[in-house]
PDB file of N, CA and C in Angstrom:
ATOM      1  N   MET A  52       0.859  -1.168   0.000  1.00 59.00           N
ATOM      2  CA  MET A  52       0.000   0.000   0.000  1.00 59.00           C
ATOM      3  C   MET A  52       0.905   1.230   0.000  1.00 59.00           C
ATOM      4  N   GLY A  53       0.647   2.109  -0.905  1.00 70.00           N
ATOM      5  CA  GLY A  53       1.447   3.311  -1.009  1.00 70.00           C
ATOM      6  C   GLY A  53       0.927   4.424  -0.125  1.00 70.00           C
ATOM      7  N   CYS A  54       1.572   5.545  -0.244  1.00 73.00           N
ATOM      8  CA  CYS A  54       1.209   6.713   0.554  1.00 73.00           C
ATOM      9  C   CYS A  54      -0.195   7.204   0.212  1.00 73.00           C
ATOM     10  N   LEU A  55      -0.545   7.129  -1.082  1.00 73.00           N
ATOM     11  CA  LEU A  55      -1.873   7.583  -1.492  1.00 73.00           C
ATOM     12  C   LEU A  55      -2.971   6.706  -0.893  1.00 73.00           C
ATOM     13  N   GLY A  56      -2.729   5.397  -0.813  1.00 79.00           N
ATOM     14  CA  GLY A  56      -3.708   4.487  -0.201  1.00 79.00           C
ATOM     15  C   GLY A  56      -3.921   4.799   1.267  1.00 79.00           C
ATOM     16  N   PHE A  57      -2.838   5.099   1.957  1.00 83.00           N
ATOM     17  CA  PHE A  57      -2.927   5.443   3.374  1.00 83.00           C
ATOM     18  C   PHE A  57      -3.698   6.748   3.567  1.00 83.00           C
ATOM     19  N   LEU A  58      -3.439   7.725   2.715  1.00 88.00           N
ATOM     20  CA  LEU A  58      -4.167   9.001   2.804  1.00 88.00           C
ATOM     21  C   LEU A  58      -5.650   8.822   2.490  1.00 88.00           C
ATOM     22  N   MET A  59      -5.971   7.914   1.571  1.00 88.00           N
ATOM     23  CA  MET A  59      -7.380   7.660   1.267  1.00 88.00           C
ATOM     24  C   MET A  59      -8.079   6.991   2.451  1.00 88.00           C
ATOM     25  N   TRP A  60      -7.373   6.123   3.169  1.00 86.00           N
ATOM     26  CA  TRP A  60      -7.944   5.529   4.383  1.00 86.00           C
ATOM     27  C   TRP A  60      -8.296   6.618   5.385  1.00 86.00           C
ATOM     28  N   ILE A  61      -7.396   7.566   5.551  1.00 90.00           N
ATOM     29  CA  ILE A  61      -7.623   8.656   6.504  1.00 90.00           C
ATOM     30  C   ILE A  61      -8.780   9.530   6.043  1.00 90.00           C
ATOM     31  N   LEU A  62      -8.797   9.886   4.774  1.00 93.00           N
ATOM     32  CA  LEU A  62      -9.848  10.755   4.248  1.00 93.00           C
ATOM     33  C   LEU A  62     -11.220  10.090   4.293  1.00 93.00           C
ATOM     34  N   ILE A  63     -11.326   8.898   3.752  1.00 92.00           N
ATOM     35  CA  ILE A  63     -12.611   8.194   3.744  1.00 92.00           C
ATOM     36  C   ILE A  63     -13.028   7.840   5.169  1.00 92.00           C
ATOM     37  N   GLY A  64     -12.089   7.405   5.997  1.00 92.00           N
ATOM     38  CA  GLY A  64     -12.406   7.090   7.393  1.00 92.00           C
ATOM     39  C   GLY A  64     -12.889   8.300   8.153  1.00 92.00           C
ATOM     40  N   GLY A  65     -12.244   9.436   7.940  1.00 93.00           N
ATOM     41  CA  GLY A  65     -12.673  10.656   8.613  1.00 93.00           C
ATOM     42  C   GLY A  65     -14.061  11.095   8.197  1.00 93.00           C
ATOM     43  N   LEU A  66     -14.323  11.044   6.903  1.00 95.00           N
ATOM     44  CA  LEU A  66     -15.656  11.445   6.418  1.00 95.00           C
ATOM     45  C   LEU A  66     -16.739  10.470   6.885  1.00 95.00           C
ATOM     46  N   ALA A  67     -16.448   9.179   6.815  1.00 95.00           N
ATOM     47  CA  ALA A  67     -17.436   8.190   7.253  1.00 95.00           C
ATOM     48  C   ALA A  67     -17.668   8.267   8.758  1.00 95.00           C
ATOM     49  N   GLY A  68     -16.610   8.452   9.531  1.00 93.00           N
ATOM     50  CA  GLY A  68     -16.761   8.591  10.983  1.00 93.00           C
ATOM     51  C   GLY A  68     -17.537   9.832  11.355  1.00 93.00           C
ATOM     52  N   TRP A  69     -17.262  10.934  10.654  1.00 93.00           N
ATOM     53  CA  TRP A  69     -17.996  12.171  10.920  1.00 93.00           C
ATOM     54  C   TRP A  69     -19.471  12.015  10.551  1.00 93.00           C
ATOM     55  N   ALA A  70     -19.763  11.440   9.379  1.00 95.00           N
ATOM     56  CA  ALA A  70     -21.155  11.254   8.956  1.00 95.00           C
ATOM     57  C   ALA A  70     -21.901  10.334   9.917  1.00 95.00           C
ATOM     58  N   ALA A  71     -21.248   9.284  10.371  1.00 94.00           N
ATOM     59  CA  ALA A  71     -21.883   8.371  11.329  1.00 94.00           C
ATOM     60  C   ALA A  71     -22.142   9.071  12.659  1.00 94.00           C
ATOM     61  N   SER A  72     -21.208   9.916  13.091  1.00 92.00           N
ATOM     62  CA  SER A  72     -21.413  10.623  14.364  1.00 92.00           C
ATOM     63  C   SER A  72     -22.523  11.656  14.254  1.00 92.00           C
ATOM     64  N   VAL A  73     -22.704  12.250  13.078  1.00 92.00           N
ATOM     65  CA  VAL A  73     -23.815  13.186  12.878  1.00 92.00           C
ATOM     66  C   VAL A  73     -25.143  12.430  12.912  1.00 92.00           C
ATOM     67  N   VAL A  74     -25.189  11.290  12.227  1.00 93.00           N
ATOM     68  CA  VAL A  74     -26.426  10.491  12.190  1.00 93.00           C
ATOM     69  C   VAL A  74     -26.786   9.979  13.586  1.00 93.00           C
ATOM     70  N   MET A  75     -25.787   9.571  14.347  1.00 91.00           N
ATOM     71  CA  MET A  75     -26.037   9.012  15.677  1.00 91.00           C
ATOM     72  C   MET A  75     -26.106  10.078  16.769  1.00 91.00           C
ATOM     73  N   GLY A  76     -25.843  11.334  16.436  1.00 86.00           N
ATOM     74  CA  GLY A  76     -25.966  12.416  17.402  1.00 86.00           C
ATOM     75  C   GLY A  76     -24.817  12.534  18.376  1.00 86.00           C
ATOM     76  N   THR A  77     -23.636  12.056  17.996  1.00 83.00           N
ATOM     77  CA  THR A  77     -22.484  12.141  18.888  1.00 83.00           C
ATOM     78  C   THR A  77     -21.406  13.069  18.353  1.00 83.00           C
ATOM     79  N   ASP A  78     -21.723  13.862  17.339  1.00 72.00           N
ATOM     80  CA  ASP A  78     -20.699  14.675  16.684  1.00 72.00           C
ATOM     81  C   ASP A  78     -20.152  15.785  17.569  1.00 72.00           C
ATOM     82  N   ASP A  79     -20.907  16.240  18.552  1.00 71.00           N
ATOM     83  CA  ASP A  79     -20.412  17.310  19.411  1.00 71.00           C
ATOM     84  C   ASP A  79     -19.428  16.808  20.468  1.00 71.00           C
ATOM     85  N   ARG A  80     -19.323  15.502  20.659  1.00 76.00           N
ATOM     86  CA  ARG A  80     -18.434  14.944  21.670  1.00 76.00           C
ATOM     87  C   ARG A  80     -17.166  14.337  21.089  1.00 76.00           C
ATOM     88  N   GLN A  81     -17.033  14.328  19.775  1.00 78.00           N
ATOM     89  CA  GLN A  81     -15.906  13.668  19.140  1.00 78.00           C
ATOM     90  C   GLN A  81     -15.021  14.680  18.425  1.00 78.00           C
ATOM     91  N   GLY A  82     -13.784  14.374  18.377  1.00 83.00           N
ATOM     92  CA  GLY A  82     -12.846  15.207  17.638  1.00 83.00           C
ATOM     93  C   GLY A  82     -12.503  14.582  16.297  1.00 83.00           C
ATOM     94  N   CYS A  83     -11.627  15.227  15.580  1.00 88.00           N
ATOM     95  CA  CYS A  83     -11.231  14.790  14.251  1.00 88.00           C
ATOM     96  C   CYS A  83     -10.543  13.421  14.292  1.00 88.00           C
ATOM     97  N   LEU A  84      -9.641  13.242  15.231  1.00 91.00           N
ATOM     98  CA  LEU A  84      -8.920  11.972  15.327  1.00 91.00           C
ATOM     99  C   LEU A  84      -9.871  10.823  15.658  1.00 91.00           C
ATOM    100  N   THR A  85     -10.833  11.061  16.533  1.00 90.00           N
ATOM    101  CA  THR A  85     -11.812  10.034  16.875  1.00 90.00           C
ATOM    102  C   THR A  85     -12.659   9.671  15.671  1.00 90.00           C
ATOM    103  N   ASN A  86     -13.059  10.662  14.877  1.00 90.00           N
ATOM    104  CA  ASN A  86     -13.829  10.385  13.668  1.00 90.00           C
ATOM    105  C   ASN A  86     -13.032   9.560  12.673  1.00 90.00           C
ATOM    106  N   ILE A  87     -11.750   9.873  12.514  1.00 92.00           N
ATOM    107  CA  ILE A  87     -10.907   9.114  11.590  1.00 92.00           C
ATOM    108  C   ILE A  87     -10.777   7.670  12.058  1.00 92.00           C
ATOM    109  N   LEU A  88     -10.467   7.478  13.327  1.00 93.00           N
ATOM    110  CA  LEU A  88     -10.329   6.117  13.873  1.00 93.00           C
ATOM    111  C   LEU A  88     -11.643   5.350  13.798  1.00 93.00           C
ATOM    112  N   LEU A  89     -12.738   6.027  14.105  1.00 93.00           N
ATOM    113  CA  LEU A  89     -14.053   5.400  14.028  1.00 93.00           C
ATOM    114  C   LEU A  89     -14.352   4.954  12.601  1.00 93.00           C
ATOM    115  N   GLY A  90     -14.044   5.786  11.634  1.00 93.00           N
ATOM    116  CA  GLY A  90     -14.300   5.430  10.240  1.00 93.00           C
ATOM    117  C   GLY A  90     -13.423   4.293   9.753  1.00 93.00           C
ATOM    118  N   ILE A  91     -12.146   4.287  10.144  1.00 93.00           N
ATOM    119  CA  ILE A  91     -11.250   3.207   9.718  1.00 93.00           C
ATOM    120  C   ILE A  91     -11.660   1.876  10.345  1.00 93.00           C
ATOM    121  N   VAL A  92     -11.904   1.887  11.643  1.00 95.00           N
ATOM    122  CA  VAL A  92     -12.349   0.657  12.312  1.00 95.00           C
ATOM    123  C   VAL A  92     -13.739   0.261  11.801  1.00 95.00           C
ATOM    124  N   GLY A  93     -14.587   1.251  11.539  1.00 94.00           N
ATOM    125  CA  GLY A  93     -15.901   0.969  10.962  1.00 94.00           C
ATOM    126  C   GLY A  93     -15.799   0.320   9.596  1.00 94.00           C
ATOM    127  N   GLY A  94     -14.814   0.732   8.803  1.00 92.00           N
ATOM    128  CA  GLY A  94     -14.603   0.116   7.498  1.00 92.00           C
ATOM    129  C   GLY A  94     -14.189  -1.340   7.618  1.00 92.00           C
ATOM    130  N   ILE A  95     -13.348  -1.626   8.593  1.00 92.00           N
ATOM    131  CA  ILE A  95     -12.918  -3.008   8.812  1.00 92.00           C
ATOM    132  C   ILE A  95     -14.097  -3.858   9.289  1.00 92.00           C
ATOM    133  N   VAL A  96     -14.832  -3.344  10.271  1.00 93.00           N
ATOM    134  CA  VAL A  96     -15.990  -4.074  10.807  1.00 93.00           C
ATOM    135  C   VAL A  96     -17.081  -4.213   9.740  1.00 93.00           C
ATOM    136  N   GLY A  97     -17.367  -3.117   9.044  1.00 92.00           N
ATOM    137  CA  GLY A  97     -18.396  -3.150   8.005  1.00 92.00           C
ATOM    138  C   GLY A  97     -18.042  -4.107   6.882  1.00 92.00           C
ATOM    139  N   GLY A  98     -16.781  -4.108   6.458  1.00 90.00           N
ATOM    140  CA  GLY A  98     -16.353  -5.030   5.413  1.00 90.00           C
ATOM    141  C   GLY A  98     -16.474  -6.477   5.845  1.00 90.00           C
ATOM    142  N   PHE A  99     -16.095  -6.749   7.085  1.00 92.00           N
ATOM    143  CA  PHE A  99     -16.219  -8.111   7.615  1.00 92.00           C
ATOM    144  C   PHE A  99     -17.676  -8.554   7.653  1.00 92.00           C
ATOM    145  N   LEU A 100     -18.545  -7.691   8.182  1.00 91.00           N
ATOM    146  CA  LEU A 100     -19.957  -8.062   8.309  1.00 91.00           C
ATOM    147  C   LEU A 100     -20.646  -8.193   6.949  1.00 91.00           C
ATOM    148  N   LEU A 101     -20.308  -7.321   6.009  1.00 88.00           N
ATOM    149  CA  LEU A 101     -20.909  -7.423   4.680  1.00 88.00           C
ATOM    150  C   LEU A 101     -20.466  -8.696   3.970  1.00 88.00           C
ATOM    151  N   ARG A 102     -19.183  -9.057   4.101  1.00 90.00           N
ATOM    152  CA  ARG A 102     -18.712 -10.312   3.505  1.00 90.00           C
ATOM    153  C   ARG A 102     -19.352 -11.516   4.189  1.00 90.00           C
ATOM    154  N   LEU A 103     -19.543 -11.414   5.502  1.00 92.00           N
ATOM    155  CA  LEU A 103     -20.180 -12.492   6.248  1.00 92.00           C
ATOM    156  C   LEU A 103     -21.629 -12.685   5.803  1.00 92.00           C
ATOM    157  N   ALA A 104     -22.288 -11.581   5.447  1.00 90.00           N
ATOM    158  CA  ALA A 104     -23.672 -11.637   4.983  1.00 90.00           C
ATOM    159  C   ALA A 104     -23.778 -12.013   3.512  1.00 90.00           C
ATOM    160  N   GLY A 105     -22.647 -12.161   2.832  1.00 88.00           N
ATOM    161  CA  GLY A 105     -22.673 -12.581   1.436  1.00 88.00           C
ATOM    162  C   GLY A 105     -22.582 -11.450   0.432  1.00 88.00           C
ATOM    163  N   PHE A 106     -22.386 -10.233   0.883  1.00 84.00           N
ATOM    164  CA  PHE A 106     -22.245  -9.100  -0.021  1.00 84.00           C
ATOM    165  C   PHE A 106     -20.775  -8.873  -0.317  1.00 84.00           C
ATOM    166  N   HIS A 107     -20.484  -8.623  -1.565  1.00 78.00           N
ATOM    167  CA  HIS A 107     -19.111  -8.314  -1.973  1.00 78.00           C
ATOM    168  C   HIS A 107     -19.126  -6.950  -2.619  1.00 78.00           C
ATOM    169  N   THR A 108     -18.503  -5.993  -1.942  1.00 69.00           N
ATOM    170  CA  THR A 108     -18.515  -4.627  -2.454  1.00 69.00           C
ATOM    171  C   THR A 108     -17.518  -4.488  -3.592  1.00 69.00           C
ATOM    172  N   ARG A 109     -17.850  -3.610  -4.488  1.00 72.00           N
ATOM    173  CA  ARG A 109     -16.946  -3.313  -5.591  1.00 72.00           C
ATOM    174  C   ARG A 109     -15.913  -2.300  -5.118  1.00 72.00           C
ATOM    175  N   PRO A 110     -14.737  -2.360  -5.690  1.00 78.00           N
ATOM    176  CA  PRO A 110     -13.739  -1.373  -5.300  1.00 78.00           C
ATOM    177  C   PRO A 110     -14.143   0.019  -5.768  1.00 78.00           C
ATOM    178  N   GLY A 111     -13.854   0.981  -4.967  1.00 83.00           N
ATOM    179  CA  GLY A 111     -14.166   2.357  -5.305  1.00 83.00           C
ATOM    180  C   GLY A 111     -14.381   3.191  -4.062  1.00 83.00           C
ATOM    181  N   ILE A 112     -14.364   4.472  -4.262  1.00 86.00           N
ATOM    182  CA  ILE A 112     -14.480   5.397  -3.138  1.00 86.00           C
ATOM    183  C   ILE A 112     -15.864   5.335  -2.514  1.00 86.00           C
ATOM    184  N   PHE A 113     -16.923   5.325  -3.325  1.00 89.00           N
ATOM    185  CA  PHE A 113     -18.272   5.328  -2.774  1.00 89.00           C
ATOM    186  C   PHE A 113     -18.554   4.042  -1.993  1.00 89.00           C
ATOM    187  N   ALA A 114     -18.153   2.891  -2.542  1.00 88.00           N
ATOM    188  CA  ALA A 114     -18.372   1.620  -1.838  1.00 88.00           C
ATOM    189  C   ALA A 114     -17.576   1.578  -0.537  1.00 88.00           C
ATOM    190  N   SER A 115     -16.359   2.099  -0.558  1.00 89.00           N
ATOM    191  CA  SER A 115     -15.546   2.137   0.657  1.00 89.00           C
ATOM    192  C   SER A 115     -16.172   3.046   1.700  1.00 89.00           C
ATOM    193  N   PHE A 116     -16.654   4.206   1.260  1.00 93.00           N
ATOM    194  CA  PHE A 116     -17.299   5.137   2.184  1.00 93.00           C
ATOM    195  C   PHE A 116     -18.545   4.510   2.796  1.00 93.00           C
ATOM    196  N   LEU A 117     -19.369   3.893   1.964  1.00 92.00           N
ATOM    197  CA  LEU A 117     -20.610   3.292   2.453  1.00 92.00           C
ATOM    198  C   LEU A 117     -20.331   2.160   3.438  1.00 92.00           C
ATOM    199  N   THR A 118     -19.343   1.337   3.141  1.00 92.00           N
ATOM    200  CA  THR A 118     -18.967   0.252   4.048  1.00 92.00           C
ATOM    201  C   THR A 118     -18.469   0.796   5.381  1.00 92.00           C
ATOM    202  N   ALA A 119     -17.599   1.806   5.330  1.00 93.00           N
ATOM    203  CA  ALA A 119     -17.081   2.407   6.565  1.00 93.00           C
ATOM    204  C   ALA A 119     -18.186   3.100   7.341  1.00 93.00           C
ATOM    205  N   PHE A 120     -19.112   3.747   6.646  1.00 95.00           N
ATOM    206  CA  PHE A 120     -20.229   4.425   7.301  1.00 95.00           C
ATOM    207  C   PHE A 120     -21.114   3.422   8.037  1.00 95.00           C
ATOM    208  N   ILE A 121     -21.446   2.319   7.381  1.00 93.00           N
ATOM    209  CA  ILE A 121     -22.291   1.292   8.003  1.00 93.00           C
ATOM    210  C   ILE A 121     -21.600   0.723   9.252  1.00 93.00           C
ATOM    211  N   GLY A 122     -20.321   0.409   9.122  1.00 95.00           N
ATOM    212  CA  GLY A 122     -19.583  -0.116  10.267  1.00 95.00           C
ATOM    213  C   GLY A 122     -19.473   0.884  11.402  1.00 95.00           C
ATOM    214  N   ALA A 123     -19.251   2.162  11.068  1.00 95.00           N
ATOM    215  CA  ALA A 123     -19.131   3.198  12.105  1.00 95.00           C
ATOM    216  C   ALA A 123     -20.457   3.408  12.834  1.00 95.00           C
ATOM    217  N   VAL A 124     -21.556   3.383  12.110  1.00 95.00           N
ATOM    218  CA  VAL A 124     -22.873   3.521  12.747  1.00 95.00           C
ATOM    219  C   VAL A 124     -23.114   2.351  13.692  1.00 95.00           C
ATOM    220  N   LEU A 125     -22.770   1.150  13.264  1.00 94.00           N
ATOM    221  CA  LEU A 125     -22.932  -0.018  14.138  1.00 94.00           C
ATOM    222  C   LEU A 125     -22.063   0.094  15.392  1.00 94.00           C
ATOM    223  N   LEU A 126     -20.827   0.536  15.234  1.00 94.00           N
ATOM    224  CA  LEU A 126     -19.950   0.707  16.398  1.00 94.00           C
ATOM    225  C   LEU A 126     -20.496   1.751  17.367  1.00 94.00           C
ATOM    226  N   LEU A 127     -20.981   2.867  16.828  1.00 92.00           N
ATOM    227  CA  LEU A 127     -21.553   3.895  17.702  1.00 92.00           C
ATOM    228  C   LEU A 127     -22.806   3.389  18.408  1.00 92.00           C
ATOM    229  N   ALA A 128     -23.603   2.610  17.714  1.00 93.00           N
ATOM    230  CA  ALA A 128     -24.817   2.060  18.341  1.00 93.00           C
ATOM    231  C   ALA A 128     -24.455   1.098  19.474  1.00 93.00           C
ATOM    232  N   ILE A 129     -23.405   0.302  19.272  1.00 91.00           N
ATOM    233  CA  ILE A 129     -22.979  -0.627  20.316  1.00 91.00           C
ATOM    234  C   ILE A 129     -22.442   0.142  21.534  1.00 91.00           C
ATOM    235  N   PHE A 130     -21.596   1.143  21.302  1.00 86.00           N
ATOM    236  CA  PHE A 130     -21.016   1.889  22.420  1.00 86.00           C
ATOM    237  C   PHE A 130     -22.019   2.821  23.078  1.00 86.00           C
ATOM    238  N   ARG A 131     -23.063   3.201  22.370  1.00 80.00           N
ATOM    239  CA  ARG A 131     -24.106   4.057  22.960  1.00 80.00           C
ATOM    240  C   ARG A 131     -24.888   3.288  24.012  1.00 80.00           C
ATOM    241  N   ARG A 132     -25.051   1.996  23.815  1.00 75.00           N
ATOM    242  CA  ARG A 132     -25.808   1.176  24.756  1.00 75.00           C
ATOM    243  C   ARG A 132     -25.091   1.004  26.085  1.00 75.00           C
ATOM    244  N   ARG A 133     -23.798   1.167  26.102  1.00 66.00           N
ATOM    245  CA  ARG A 133     -23.019   0.957  27.333  1.00 66.00           C
ATOM    246  C   ARG A 133     -23.162   2.098  28.273  1.00 66.00           C
TER     247      ARG A 133
END
């Protein structure tokens, strides 16, 4: 993975984490770094769960964003219950 791939992880993860925090109502309590980490971990979790359910996403920015967004929303929902 090159430098551009790493930067895309940060960019897509940050946007997906921020969008998930806005949807879940936690955006006022999170910072930029938390949104980036949430989006990256959400992408990993979302990709795992989508593959487990039999869905195979196509490569691309929109599919990556959507996968990370779904995973981030699920993570926020789990941590909100605690």
